[in-house]
mmCIF file of C-alpha atoms and ligand atoms in Angstrom:
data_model
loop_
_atom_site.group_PDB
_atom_site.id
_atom_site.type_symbol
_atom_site.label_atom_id
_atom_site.label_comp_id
_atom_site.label_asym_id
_atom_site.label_seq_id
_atom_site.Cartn_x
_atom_site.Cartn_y
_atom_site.Cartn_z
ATOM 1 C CA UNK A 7 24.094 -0.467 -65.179
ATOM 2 C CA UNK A 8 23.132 3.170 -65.074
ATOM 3 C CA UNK A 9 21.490 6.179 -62.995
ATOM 4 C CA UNK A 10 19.241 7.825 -65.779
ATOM 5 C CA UNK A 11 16.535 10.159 -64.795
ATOM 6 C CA UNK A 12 13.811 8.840 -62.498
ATOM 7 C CA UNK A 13 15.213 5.157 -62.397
ATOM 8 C CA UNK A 14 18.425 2.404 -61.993
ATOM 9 C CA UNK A 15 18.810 0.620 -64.967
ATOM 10 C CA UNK A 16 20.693 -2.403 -65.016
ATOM 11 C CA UNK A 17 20.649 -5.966 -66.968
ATOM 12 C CA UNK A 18 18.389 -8.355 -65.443
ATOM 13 C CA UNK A 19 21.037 -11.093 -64.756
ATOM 14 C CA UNK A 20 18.173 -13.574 -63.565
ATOM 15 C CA UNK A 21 16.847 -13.744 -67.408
ATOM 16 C CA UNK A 22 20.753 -14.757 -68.768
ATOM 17 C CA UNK A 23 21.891 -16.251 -70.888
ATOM 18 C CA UNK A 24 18.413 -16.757 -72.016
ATOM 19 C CA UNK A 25 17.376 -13.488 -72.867
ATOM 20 C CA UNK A 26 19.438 -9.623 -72.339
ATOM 21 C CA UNK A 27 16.391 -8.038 -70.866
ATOM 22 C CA UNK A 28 16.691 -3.979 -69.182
ATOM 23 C CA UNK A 29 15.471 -4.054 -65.965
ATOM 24 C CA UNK A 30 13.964 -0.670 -64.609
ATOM 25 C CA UNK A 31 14.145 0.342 -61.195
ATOM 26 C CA UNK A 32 12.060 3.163 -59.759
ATOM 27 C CA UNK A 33 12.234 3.160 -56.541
ATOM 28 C CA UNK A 34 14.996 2.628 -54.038
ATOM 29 C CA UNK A 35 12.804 -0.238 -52.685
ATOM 30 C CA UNK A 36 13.084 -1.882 -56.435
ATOM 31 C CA UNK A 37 16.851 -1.358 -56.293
ATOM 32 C CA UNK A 38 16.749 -3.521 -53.150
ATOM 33 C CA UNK A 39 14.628 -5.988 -54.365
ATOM 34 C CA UNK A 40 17.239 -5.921 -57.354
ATOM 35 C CA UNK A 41 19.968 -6.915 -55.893
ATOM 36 C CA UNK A 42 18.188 -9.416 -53.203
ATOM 37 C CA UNK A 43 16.921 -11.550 -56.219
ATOM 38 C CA UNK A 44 20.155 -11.345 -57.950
ATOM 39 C CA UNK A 45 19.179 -9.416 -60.477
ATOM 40 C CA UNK A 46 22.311 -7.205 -60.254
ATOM 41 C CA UNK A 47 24.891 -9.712 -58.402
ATOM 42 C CA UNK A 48 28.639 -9.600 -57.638
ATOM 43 C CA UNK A 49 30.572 -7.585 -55.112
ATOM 44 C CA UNK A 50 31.204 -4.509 -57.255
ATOM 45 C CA UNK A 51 27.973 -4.304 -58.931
ATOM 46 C CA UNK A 52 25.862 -4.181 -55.876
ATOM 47 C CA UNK A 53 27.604 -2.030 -54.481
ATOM 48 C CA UNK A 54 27.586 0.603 -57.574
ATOM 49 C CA UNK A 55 24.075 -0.547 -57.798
ATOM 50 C CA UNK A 56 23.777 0.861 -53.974
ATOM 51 C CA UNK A 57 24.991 3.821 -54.793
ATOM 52 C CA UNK A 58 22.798 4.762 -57.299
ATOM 53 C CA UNK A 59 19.879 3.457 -54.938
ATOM 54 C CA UNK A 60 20.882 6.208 -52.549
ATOM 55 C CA UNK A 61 20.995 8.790 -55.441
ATOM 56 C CA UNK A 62 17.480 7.883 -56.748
ATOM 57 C CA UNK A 63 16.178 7.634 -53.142
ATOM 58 C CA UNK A 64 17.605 11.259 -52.931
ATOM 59 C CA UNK A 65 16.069 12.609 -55.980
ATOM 60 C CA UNK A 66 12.491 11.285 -54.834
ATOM 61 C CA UNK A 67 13.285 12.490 -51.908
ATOM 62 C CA UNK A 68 14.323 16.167 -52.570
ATOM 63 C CA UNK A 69 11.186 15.875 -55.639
ATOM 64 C CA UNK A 70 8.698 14.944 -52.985
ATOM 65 C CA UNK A 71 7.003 18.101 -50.433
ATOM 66 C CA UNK A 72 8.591 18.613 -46.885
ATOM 67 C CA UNK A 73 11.431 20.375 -45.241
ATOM 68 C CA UNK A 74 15.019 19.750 -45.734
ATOM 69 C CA UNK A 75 14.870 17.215 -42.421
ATOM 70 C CA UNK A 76 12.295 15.184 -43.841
ATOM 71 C CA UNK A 77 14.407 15.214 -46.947
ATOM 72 C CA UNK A 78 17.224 13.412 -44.738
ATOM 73 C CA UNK A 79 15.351 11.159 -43.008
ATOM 74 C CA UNK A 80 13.546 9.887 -45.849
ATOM 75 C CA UNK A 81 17.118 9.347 -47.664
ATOM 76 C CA UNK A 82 18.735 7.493 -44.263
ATOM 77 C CA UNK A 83 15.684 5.412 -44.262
ATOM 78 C CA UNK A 84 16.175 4.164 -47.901
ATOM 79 C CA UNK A 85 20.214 4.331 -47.604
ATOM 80 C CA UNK A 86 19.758 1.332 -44.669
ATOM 81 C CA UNK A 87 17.507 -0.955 -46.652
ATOM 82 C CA UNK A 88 19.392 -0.832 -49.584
ATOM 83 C CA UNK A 89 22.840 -1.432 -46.947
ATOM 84 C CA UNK A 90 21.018 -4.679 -45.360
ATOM 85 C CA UNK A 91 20.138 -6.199 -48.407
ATOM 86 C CA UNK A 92 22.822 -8.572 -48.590
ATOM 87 C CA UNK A 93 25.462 -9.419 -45.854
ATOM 88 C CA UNK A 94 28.545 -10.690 -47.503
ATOM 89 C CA UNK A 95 30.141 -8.140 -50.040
ATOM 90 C CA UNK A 96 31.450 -5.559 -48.057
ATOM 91 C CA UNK A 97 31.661 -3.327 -50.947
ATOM 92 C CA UNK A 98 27.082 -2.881 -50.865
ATOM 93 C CA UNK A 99 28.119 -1.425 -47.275
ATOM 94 C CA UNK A 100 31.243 0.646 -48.542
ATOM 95 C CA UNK A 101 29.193 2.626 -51.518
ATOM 96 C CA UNK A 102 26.422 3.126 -49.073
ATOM 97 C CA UNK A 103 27.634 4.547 -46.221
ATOM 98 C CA UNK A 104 29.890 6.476 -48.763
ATOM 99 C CA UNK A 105 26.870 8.356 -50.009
ATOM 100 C CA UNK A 106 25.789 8.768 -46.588
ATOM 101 C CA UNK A 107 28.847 10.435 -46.005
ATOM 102 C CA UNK A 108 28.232 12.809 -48.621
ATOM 103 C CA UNK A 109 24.622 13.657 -47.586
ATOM 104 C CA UNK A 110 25.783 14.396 -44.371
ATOM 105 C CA UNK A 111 28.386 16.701 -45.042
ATOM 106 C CA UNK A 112 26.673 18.256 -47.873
ATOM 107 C CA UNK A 113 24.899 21.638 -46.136
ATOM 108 C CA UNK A 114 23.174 22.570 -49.453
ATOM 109 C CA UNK A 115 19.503 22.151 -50.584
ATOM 110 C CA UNK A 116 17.744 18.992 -51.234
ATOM 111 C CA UNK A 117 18.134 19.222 -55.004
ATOM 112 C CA UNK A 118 21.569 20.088 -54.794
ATOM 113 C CA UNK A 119 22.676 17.386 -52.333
ATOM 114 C CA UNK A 120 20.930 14.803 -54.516
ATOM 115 C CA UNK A 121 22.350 16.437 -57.675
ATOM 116 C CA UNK A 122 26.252 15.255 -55.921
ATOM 117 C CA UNK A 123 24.559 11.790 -55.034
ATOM 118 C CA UNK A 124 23.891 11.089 -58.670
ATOM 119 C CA UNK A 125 27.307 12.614 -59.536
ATOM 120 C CA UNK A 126 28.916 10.646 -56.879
ATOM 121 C CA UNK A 127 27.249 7.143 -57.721
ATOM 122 C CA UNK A 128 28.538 7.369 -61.923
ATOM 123 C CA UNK A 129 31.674 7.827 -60.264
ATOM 124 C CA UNK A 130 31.502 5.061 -57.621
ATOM 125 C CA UNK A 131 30.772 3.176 -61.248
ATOM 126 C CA UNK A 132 33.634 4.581 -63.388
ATOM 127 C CA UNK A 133 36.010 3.949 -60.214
ATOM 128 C CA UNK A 134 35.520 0.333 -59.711
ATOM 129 C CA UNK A 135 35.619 -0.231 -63.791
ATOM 130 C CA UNK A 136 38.964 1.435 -63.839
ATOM 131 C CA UNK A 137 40.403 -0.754 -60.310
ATOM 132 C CA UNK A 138 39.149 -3.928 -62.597
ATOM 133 C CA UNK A 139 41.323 -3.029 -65.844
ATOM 134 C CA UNK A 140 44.763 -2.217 -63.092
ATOM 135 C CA UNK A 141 43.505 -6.195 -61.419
ATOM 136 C CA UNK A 142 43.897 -7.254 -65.026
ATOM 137 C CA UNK A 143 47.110 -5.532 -65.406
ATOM 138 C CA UNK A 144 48.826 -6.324 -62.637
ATOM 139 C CA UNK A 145 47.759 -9.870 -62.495
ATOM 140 C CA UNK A 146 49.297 -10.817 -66.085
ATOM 141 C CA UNK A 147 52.823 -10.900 -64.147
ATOM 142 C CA UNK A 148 51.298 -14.082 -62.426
ATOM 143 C CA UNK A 149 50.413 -16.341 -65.677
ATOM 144 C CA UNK A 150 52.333 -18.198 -67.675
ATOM 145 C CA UNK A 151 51.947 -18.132 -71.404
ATOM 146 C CA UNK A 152 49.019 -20.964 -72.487
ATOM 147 C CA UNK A 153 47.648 -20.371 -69.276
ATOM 148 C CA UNK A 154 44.428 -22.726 -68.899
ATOM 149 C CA UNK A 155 42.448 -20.653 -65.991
ATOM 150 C CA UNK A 156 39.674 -22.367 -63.741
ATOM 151 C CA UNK A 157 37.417 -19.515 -62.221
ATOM 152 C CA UNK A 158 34.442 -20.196 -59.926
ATOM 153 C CA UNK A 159 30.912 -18.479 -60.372
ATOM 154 C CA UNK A 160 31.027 -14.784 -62.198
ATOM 155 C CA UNK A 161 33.204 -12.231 -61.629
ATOM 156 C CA UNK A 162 33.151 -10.660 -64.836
ATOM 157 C CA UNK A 163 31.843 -7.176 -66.068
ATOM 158 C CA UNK A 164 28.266 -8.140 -65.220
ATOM 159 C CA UNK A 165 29.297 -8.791 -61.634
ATOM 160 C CA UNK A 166 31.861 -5.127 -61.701
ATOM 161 C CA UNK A 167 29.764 -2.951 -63.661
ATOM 162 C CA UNK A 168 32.114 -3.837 -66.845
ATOM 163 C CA UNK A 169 35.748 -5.576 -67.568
ATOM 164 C CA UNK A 170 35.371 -7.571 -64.486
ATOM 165 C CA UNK A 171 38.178 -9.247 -61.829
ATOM 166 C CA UNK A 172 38.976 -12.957 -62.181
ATOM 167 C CA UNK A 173 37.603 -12.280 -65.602
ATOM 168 C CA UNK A 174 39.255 -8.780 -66.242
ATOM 169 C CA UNK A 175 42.515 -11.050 -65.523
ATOM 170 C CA UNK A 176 41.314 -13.179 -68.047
ATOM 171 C CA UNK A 177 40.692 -10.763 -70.416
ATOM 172 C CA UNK A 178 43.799 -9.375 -69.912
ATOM 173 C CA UNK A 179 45.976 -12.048 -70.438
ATOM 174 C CA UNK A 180 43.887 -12.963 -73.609
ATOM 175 C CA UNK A 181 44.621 -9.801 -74.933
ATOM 176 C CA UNK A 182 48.577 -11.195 -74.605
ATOM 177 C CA UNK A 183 47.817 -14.297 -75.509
ATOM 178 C CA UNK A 184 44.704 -15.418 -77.595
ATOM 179 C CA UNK A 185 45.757 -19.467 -76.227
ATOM 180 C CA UNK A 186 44.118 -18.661 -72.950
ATOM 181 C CA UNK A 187 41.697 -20.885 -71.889
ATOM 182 C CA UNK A 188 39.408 -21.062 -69.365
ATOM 183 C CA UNK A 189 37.744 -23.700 -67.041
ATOM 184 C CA UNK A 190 34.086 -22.456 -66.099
ATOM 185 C CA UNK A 191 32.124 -24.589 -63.141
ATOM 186 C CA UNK A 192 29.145 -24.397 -63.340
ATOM 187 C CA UNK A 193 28.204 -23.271 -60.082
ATOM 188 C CA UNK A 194 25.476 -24.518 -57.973
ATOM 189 C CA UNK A 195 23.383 -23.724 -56.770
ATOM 190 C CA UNK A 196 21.973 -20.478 -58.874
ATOM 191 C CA UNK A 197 24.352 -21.482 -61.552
ATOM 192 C CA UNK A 198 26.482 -18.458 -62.271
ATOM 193 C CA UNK A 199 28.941 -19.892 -63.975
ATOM 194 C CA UNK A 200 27.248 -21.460 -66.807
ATOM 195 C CA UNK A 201 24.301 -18.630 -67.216
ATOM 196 C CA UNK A 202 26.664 -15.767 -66.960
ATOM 197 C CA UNK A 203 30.666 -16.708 -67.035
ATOM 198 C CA UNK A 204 30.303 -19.131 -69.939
ATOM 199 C CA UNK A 205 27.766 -16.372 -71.750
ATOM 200 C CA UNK A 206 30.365 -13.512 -71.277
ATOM 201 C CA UNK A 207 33.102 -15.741 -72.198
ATOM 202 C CA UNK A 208 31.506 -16.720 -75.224
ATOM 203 C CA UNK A 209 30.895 -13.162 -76.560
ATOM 204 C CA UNK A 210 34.682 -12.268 -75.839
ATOM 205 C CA UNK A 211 35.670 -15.189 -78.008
ATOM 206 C CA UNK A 212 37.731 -16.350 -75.135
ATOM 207 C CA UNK A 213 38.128 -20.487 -75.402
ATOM 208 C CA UNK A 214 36.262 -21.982 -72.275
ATOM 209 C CA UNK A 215 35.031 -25.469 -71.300
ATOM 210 C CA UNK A 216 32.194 -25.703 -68.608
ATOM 211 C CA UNK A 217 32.109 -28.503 -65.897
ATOM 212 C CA UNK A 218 30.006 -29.406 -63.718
ATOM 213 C CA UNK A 219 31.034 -28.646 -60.063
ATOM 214 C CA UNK A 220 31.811 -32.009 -59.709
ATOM 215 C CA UNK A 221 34.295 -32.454 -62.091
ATOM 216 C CA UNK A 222 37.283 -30.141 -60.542
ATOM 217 C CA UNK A 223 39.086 -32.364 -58.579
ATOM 218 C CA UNK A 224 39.243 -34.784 -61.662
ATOM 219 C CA UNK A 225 40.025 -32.228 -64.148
ATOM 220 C CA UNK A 226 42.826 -30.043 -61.990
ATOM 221 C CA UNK A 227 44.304 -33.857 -61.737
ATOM 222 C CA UNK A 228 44.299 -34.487 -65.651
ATOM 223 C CA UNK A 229 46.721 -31.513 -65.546
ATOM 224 C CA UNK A 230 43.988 -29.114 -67.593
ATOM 225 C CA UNK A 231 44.388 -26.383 -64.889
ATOM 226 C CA UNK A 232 47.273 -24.043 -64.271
ATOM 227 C CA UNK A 233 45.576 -21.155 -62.101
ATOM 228 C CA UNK A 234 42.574 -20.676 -60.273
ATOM 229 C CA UNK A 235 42.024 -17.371 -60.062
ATOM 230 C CA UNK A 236 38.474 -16.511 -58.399
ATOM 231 C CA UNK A 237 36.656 -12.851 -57.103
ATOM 232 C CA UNK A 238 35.810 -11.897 -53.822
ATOM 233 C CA UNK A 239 33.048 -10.607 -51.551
ATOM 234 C CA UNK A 240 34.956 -9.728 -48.755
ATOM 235 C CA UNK A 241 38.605 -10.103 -48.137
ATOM 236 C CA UNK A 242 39.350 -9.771 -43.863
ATOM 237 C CA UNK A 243 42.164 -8.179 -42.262
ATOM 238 C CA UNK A 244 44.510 -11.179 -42.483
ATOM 239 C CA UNK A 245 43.611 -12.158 -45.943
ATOM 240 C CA UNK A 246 40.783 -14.933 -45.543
ATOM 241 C CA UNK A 247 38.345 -14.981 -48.376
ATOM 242 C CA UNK A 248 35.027 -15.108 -48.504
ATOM 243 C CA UNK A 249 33.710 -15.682 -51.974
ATOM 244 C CA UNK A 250 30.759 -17.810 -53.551
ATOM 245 C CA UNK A 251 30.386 -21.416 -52.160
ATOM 246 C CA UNK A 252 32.238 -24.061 -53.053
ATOM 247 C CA UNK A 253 36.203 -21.531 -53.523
ATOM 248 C CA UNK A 254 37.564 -22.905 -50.594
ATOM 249 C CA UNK A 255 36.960 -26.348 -52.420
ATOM 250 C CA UNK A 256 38.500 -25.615 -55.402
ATOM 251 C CA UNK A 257 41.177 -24.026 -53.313
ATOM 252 C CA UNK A 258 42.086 -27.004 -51.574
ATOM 253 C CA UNK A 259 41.935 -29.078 -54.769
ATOM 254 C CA UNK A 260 44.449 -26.201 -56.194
ATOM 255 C CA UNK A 261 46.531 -26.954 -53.131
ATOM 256 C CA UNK A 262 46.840 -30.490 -53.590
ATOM 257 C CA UNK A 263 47.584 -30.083 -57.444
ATOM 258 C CA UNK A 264 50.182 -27.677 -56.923
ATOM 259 C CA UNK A 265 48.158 -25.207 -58.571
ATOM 260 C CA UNK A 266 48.766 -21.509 -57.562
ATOM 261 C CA UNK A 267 45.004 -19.868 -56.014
ATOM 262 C CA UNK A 268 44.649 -15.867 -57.133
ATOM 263 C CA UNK A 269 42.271 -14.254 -56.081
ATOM 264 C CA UNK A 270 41.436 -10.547 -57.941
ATOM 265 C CA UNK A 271 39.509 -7.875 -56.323
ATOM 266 C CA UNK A 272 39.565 -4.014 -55.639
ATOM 267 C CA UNK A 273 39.671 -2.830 -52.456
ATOM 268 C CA UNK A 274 36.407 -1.460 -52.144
ATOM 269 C CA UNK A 275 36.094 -5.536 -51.412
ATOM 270 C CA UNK A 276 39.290 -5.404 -48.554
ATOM 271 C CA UNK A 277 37.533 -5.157 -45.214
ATOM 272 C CA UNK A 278 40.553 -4.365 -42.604
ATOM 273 C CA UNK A 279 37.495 -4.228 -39.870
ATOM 274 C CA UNK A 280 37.183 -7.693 -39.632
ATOM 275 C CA UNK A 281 40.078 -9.402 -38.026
ATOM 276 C CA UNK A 282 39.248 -12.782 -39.829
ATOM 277 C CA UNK A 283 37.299 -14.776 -41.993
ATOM 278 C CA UNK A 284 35.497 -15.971 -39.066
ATOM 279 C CA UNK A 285 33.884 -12.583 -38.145
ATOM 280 C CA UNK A 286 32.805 -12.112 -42.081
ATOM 281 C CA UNK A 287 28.796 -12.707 -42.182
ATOM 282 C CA UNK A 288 27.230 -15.694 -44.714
ATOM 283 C CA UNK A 289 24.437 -14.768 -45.721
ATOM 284 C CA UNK A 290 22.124 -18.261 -45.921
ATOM 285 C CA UNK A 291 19.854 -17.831 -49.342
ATOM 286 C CA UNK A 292 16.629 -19.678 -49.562
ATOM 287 C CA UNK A 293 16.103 -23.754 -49.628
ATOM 288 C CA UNK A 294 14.154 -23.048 -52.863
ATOM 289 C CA UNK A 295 17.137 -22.219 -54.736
ATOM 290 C CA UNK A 296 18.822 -26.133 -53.921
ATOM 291 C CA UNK A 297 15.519 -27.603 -54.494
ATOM 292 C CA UNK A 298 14.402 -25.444 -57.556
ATOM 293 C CA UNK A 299 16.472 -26.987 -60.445
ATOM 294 C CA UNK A 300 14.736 -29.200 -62.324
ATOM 295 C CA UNK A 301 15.397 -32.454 -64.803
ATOM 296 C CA UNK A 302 13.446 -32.659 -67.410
ATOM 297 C CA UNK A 303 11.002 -30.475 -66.684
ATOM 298 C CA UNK A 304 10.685 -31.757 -63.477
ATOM 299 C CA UNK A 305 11.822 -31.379 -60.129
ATOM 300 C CA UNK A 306 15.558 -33.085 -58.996
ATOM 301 C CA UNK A 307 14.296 -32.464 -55.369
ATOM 302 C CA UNK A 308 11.550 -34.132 -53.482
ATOM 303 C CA UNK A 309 10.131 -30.601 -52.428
ATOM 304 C CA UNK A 310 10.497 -31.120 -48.707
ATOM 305 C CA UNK A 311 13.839 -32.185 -49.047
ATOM 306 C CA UNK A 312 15.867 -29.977 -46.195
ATOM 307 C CA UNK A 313 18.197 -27.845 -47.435
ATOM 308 C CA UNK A 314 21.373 -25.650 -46.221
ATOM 309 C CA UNK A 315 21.933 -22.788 -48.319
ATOM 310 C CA UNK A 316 24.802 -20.727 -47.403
ATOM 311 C CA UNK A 317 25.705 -18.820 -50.837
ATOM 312 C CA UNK A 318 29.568 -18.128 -49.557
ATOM 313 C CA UNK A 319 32.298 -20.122 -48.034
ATOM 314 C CA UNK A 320 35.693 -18.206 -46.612
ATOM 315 C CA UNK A 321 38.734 -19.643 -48.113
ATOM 316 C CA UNK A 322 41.601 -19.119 -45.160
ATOM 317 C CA UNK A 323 45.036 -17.019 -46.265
ATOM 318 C CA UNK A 324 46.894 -19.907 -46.477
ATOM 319 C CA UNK A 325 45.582 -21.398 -49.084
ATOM 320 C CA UNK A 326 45.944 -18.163 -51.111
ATOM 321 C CA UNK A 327 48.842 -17.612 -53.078
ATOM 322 C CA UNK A 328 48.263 -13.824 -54.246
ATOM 323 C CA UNK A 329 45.551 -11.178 -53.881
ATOM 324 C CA UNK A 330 45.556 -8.763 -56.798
ATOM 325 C CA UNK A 331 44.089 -5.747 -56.208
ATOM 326 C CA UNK A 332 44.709 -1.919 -58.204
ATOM 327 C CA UNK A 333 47.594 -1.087 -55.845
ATOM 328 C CA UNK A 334 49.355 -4.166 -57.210
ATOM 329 C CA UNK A 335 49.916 -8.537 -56.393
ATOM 330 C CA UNK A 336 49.657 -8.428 -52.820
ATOM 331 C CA UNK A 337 51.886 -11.616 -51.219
ATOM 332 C CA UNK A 338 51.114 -13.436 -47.968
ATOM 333 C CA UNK A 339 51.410 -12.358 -44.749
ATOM 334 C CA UNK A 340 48.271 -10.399 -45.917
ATOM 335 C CA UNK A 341 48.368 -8.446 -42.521
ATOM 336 C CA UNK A 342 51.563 -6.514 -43.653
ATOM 337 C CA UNK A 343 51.285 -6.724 -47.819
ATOM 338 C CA UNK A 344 46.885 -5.961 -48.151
ATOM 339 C CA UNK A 345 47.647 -2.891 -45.650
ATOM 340 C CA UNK A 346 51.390 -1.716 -46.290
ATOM 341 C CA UNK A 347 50.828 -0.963 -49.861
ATOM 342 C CA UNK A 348 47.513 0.734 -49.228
ATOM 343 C CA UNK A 349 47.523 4.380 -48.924
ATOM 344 C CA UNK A 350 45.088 6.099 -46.241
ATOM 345 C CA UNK A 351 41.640 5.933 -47.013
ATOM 346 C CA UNK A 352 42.480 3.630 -50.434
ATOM 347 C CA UNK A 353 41.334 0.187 -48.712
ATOM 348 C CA UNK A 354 37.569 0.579 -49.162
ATOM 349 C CA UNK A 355 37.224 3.166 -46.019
HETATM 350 O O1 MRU B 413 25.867 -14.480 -55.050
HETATM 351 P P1 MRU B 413 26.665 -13.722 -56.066
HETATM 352 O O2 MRU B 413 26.409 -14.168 -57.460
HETATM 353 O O3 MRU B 413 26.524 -12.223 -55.893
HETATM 354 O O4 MRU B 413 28.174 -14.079 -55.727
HETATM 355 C C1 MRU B 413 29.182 -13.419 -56.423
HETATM 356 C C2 MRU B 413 30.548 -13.938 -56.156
HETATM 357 O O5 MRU B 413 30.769 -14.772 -55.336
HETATM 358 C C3 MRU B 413 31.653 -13.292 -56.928
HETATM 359 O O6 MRU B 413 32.720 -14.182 -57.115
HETATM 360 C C4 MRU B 413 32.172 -12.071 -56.151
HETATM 361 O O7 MRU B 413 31.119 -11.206 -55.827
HETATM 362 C C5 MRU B 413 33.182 -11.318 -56.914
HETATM 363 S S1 MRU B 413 32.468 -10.436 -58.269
HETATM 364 C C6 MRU B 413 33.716 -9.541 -58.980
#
C-alpha cells in the first residue's frame, strides 16, 4: 500500500491469489469503497489505508478553491466516511481520528496541513510494520521448536501493510526454524485463508497444509497442532477478542486439546474503551457473500436461502493464553498485564 501523488495505491486483495492486480484510488470516497469491499482488509491495513484516505482527502481538499474553513470541513466530512466504513477493527477508528487530531491542531495553510497528513499517514504505515516485526520477536519465546501453527483467516503482511502478526510470528519463528509448519483454514465465508494466507505462505516457502473449516476439531485431535496463534480486530479492556468468525471455535477446540491460543496484535488494535467483548460492534456483511460460492460453476445456495453473516466472533480472555503485542507477551488477567506494561498514550490512544 502507498500514498503517491493524487491517489492510494494498494493490492487489490479481492483479485488474489488469482491475479496481483494495483488498485488505484482517487478519491477518499474510492478509499472507502476499498476497504468496504475488502479490497484492502485486516485490522492494520485499513487502518493505514484510513490514514492515507484522510491525507488524499486533504490534498483535494487544500487543491480545490475556497477558504481555509471550507478546506476543514470538506476534510472532516471525508475523515467520517472513511471512519464508518467498517465497525470492528478499532485500529480504521485509531488512524482516523489520529489525522483528525493533526488537522486540528495544525494552524498552518491548507497545503501545509495536508503536506503533515501525507507525512503522517507513511508513518502510521512504517509504525505498524515495525510493531509487527517486535509481535514476531517477542512471540518466538512462546513456540517450541517443530512448532506446527494453526492460524485462522489472514493476518499476514497483506492484512498489516507488510511482515504481518499471527503470520509475522510465523515468519519469525521460521526464520529459527525452517521445520515450522503451518495449518491454514480456509475460512468461510470470503475465504481468506486459502486466497491470501496459503498464497503468502507459499511465496515465503513456509510448509503449510490448508483445511477446510471443518476439519479443525479433527485435525487439532490427530495431534497435528501445537499453537493457534490468530490476529485481532479489536482486543477490549479485559482481554476478549474479537477477530474473524469462527476464532472463538478454534479456540475452544484449542482448549479442549490442550493447545495453547496466542493471539498477536499491536496496540493500535487494544481498545481499553470498551470494558468487554460484549460492547465491541460486529459488523454483519452481506447474505451474498454465504450464498455466493459456487460448485461447479454453479451456485451451493438456493439463492433465497436466509443467511446470517456476522464476519467476527469475540473469543472471551479465558480462553486466551497470551496476547503478544510490541511492548512484549502480555499474560492473563489482561486488565492489569494489556495496561500495566503500556506506557501513556502507547495503547492505540
Ligand atoms: O474481514 P477481514 O478479512 O478484514 O478480517 C480480518 C481478520 O479477522 C484478521 O484476523 C484481523 O484483522 C487481524 S489482521 C492482522
Amino acid at each position: 500500500m502507498r500514498l503517491v501523488d493524487g491517489a492510494v495505491e494498494m493490492i487489490d486483495q479481492t483479485r488474489l491469489p488469482a491475479e496481483e492486480a494495483t488498485l488505484r484510488c482517487e478519491t477518499p470516497q474510492e478509499v472507502v469503497e476499498a476497504i468496504r469491499r475488502l479490497a484492502i482488509r485486516g485490522a492494520p491495513a485499513i487502518g493505514i489505508a484510513g490514514a492515507m484516505g484522510v491525507a488524499l482527502a486533504a490534498a483535494r481538499a487544500a487543491a480545490a478553491a475556497g477558504d481555509e474553513a471550507a478546506f476543514r470541513a470538506r476534510v472532516a466530512a471525508d475523515a467520517a466516511a472513511l471512519r464508518a466504513a467498517r465497525p470492528t477493527a478499532v485500529n480504521l477508528a485509531w488512524a482516523v481520528d489520529a489525522q483528525t487530531a493533526l488537522l486540528d491542531g495544525h494552524p498552518g495553510p491548507p497545503a501545509a496541513a495536508a503536506a503533515a497528513l501525507a507525512d503522517a499517514a507513511r508513518r502510521i504505515h512504517d509504525d505498524e510494520v515495525e510493531r509487527c516485526r517486535r509481535i514476531g520477536e517477542h512471540a518466538r519465546a512462546l513456540l517450541t521448536r517443530g512448532a506446527r501453527i494453526m492460524t485462522h483467516c489472514n493476518a499476514g503482511a497483506l492484512a498489516t501493510g507488510g511482515y504481518g502478526t499471527a503470520l509475522g510470528v510465523v515468519r519469525a519463528a521460521h526464520a529459527a526454524d525452517p521445520s515450522v509448519r503451518v495449518v491454514v483454514p480456509e475460512t468461510r465465508p470470503l475465504l481468506q485463508g486459502s486466497r491470501l494466507t496459503a498464497w503468502e505462505l507459499g511465496r515465503e516457502g513456509i510448509a503449510h497444509t490448508l483445511i477446510t473449516d471443518s476439519m479443525a476439531a479433527a485435525t487439532m485431535a490427530a495431534g497435528a497442532v501445537s499453537h493457534l496463534v490468530v490476529g485481532a480486530d479489536r482486543i477490549a479492556a479485559n482481554g476478549d477478542v474479537a477477530n474473524k468468525i469462527g476464532t472463538y471455535g478454534l479456540a475452544l477446540l484449542a482448549r479442549e486439546h490442550g493447545i495453547p491460543v496466542i493471539v498477536a496484535a499491536p496496540t493500535t488494535t487494544v481498545d481499553p474503551a470498551t470494558p468487554t467483548g460484549a460492547g465491541i460492534p460486529i459488523e454483519e456483511r452481506a447474505a451474498d457473500e454465504v450464498r455466493g460460492i459456487a460448485l461447479h460453476g454453479r451456485p451451493a445456495a438456493p439463492a433465497d436461502a436466509r443467511v446470517a453473516n456476522p464476519a467476527f466472533d469475540v473469543t472471551p480472555a479465558r480462553l486466551v493464553s497470551a496476547i503478544v503485542t510490541e511492548l512484549g507477551v502480555h499474560r492473563p488477567p489482561y486488565e492489569r498485564s494489556l495496561h500495566a506494561a503500556a506506557p501513556r498514550g502507547a495503547m492505540g490512544r
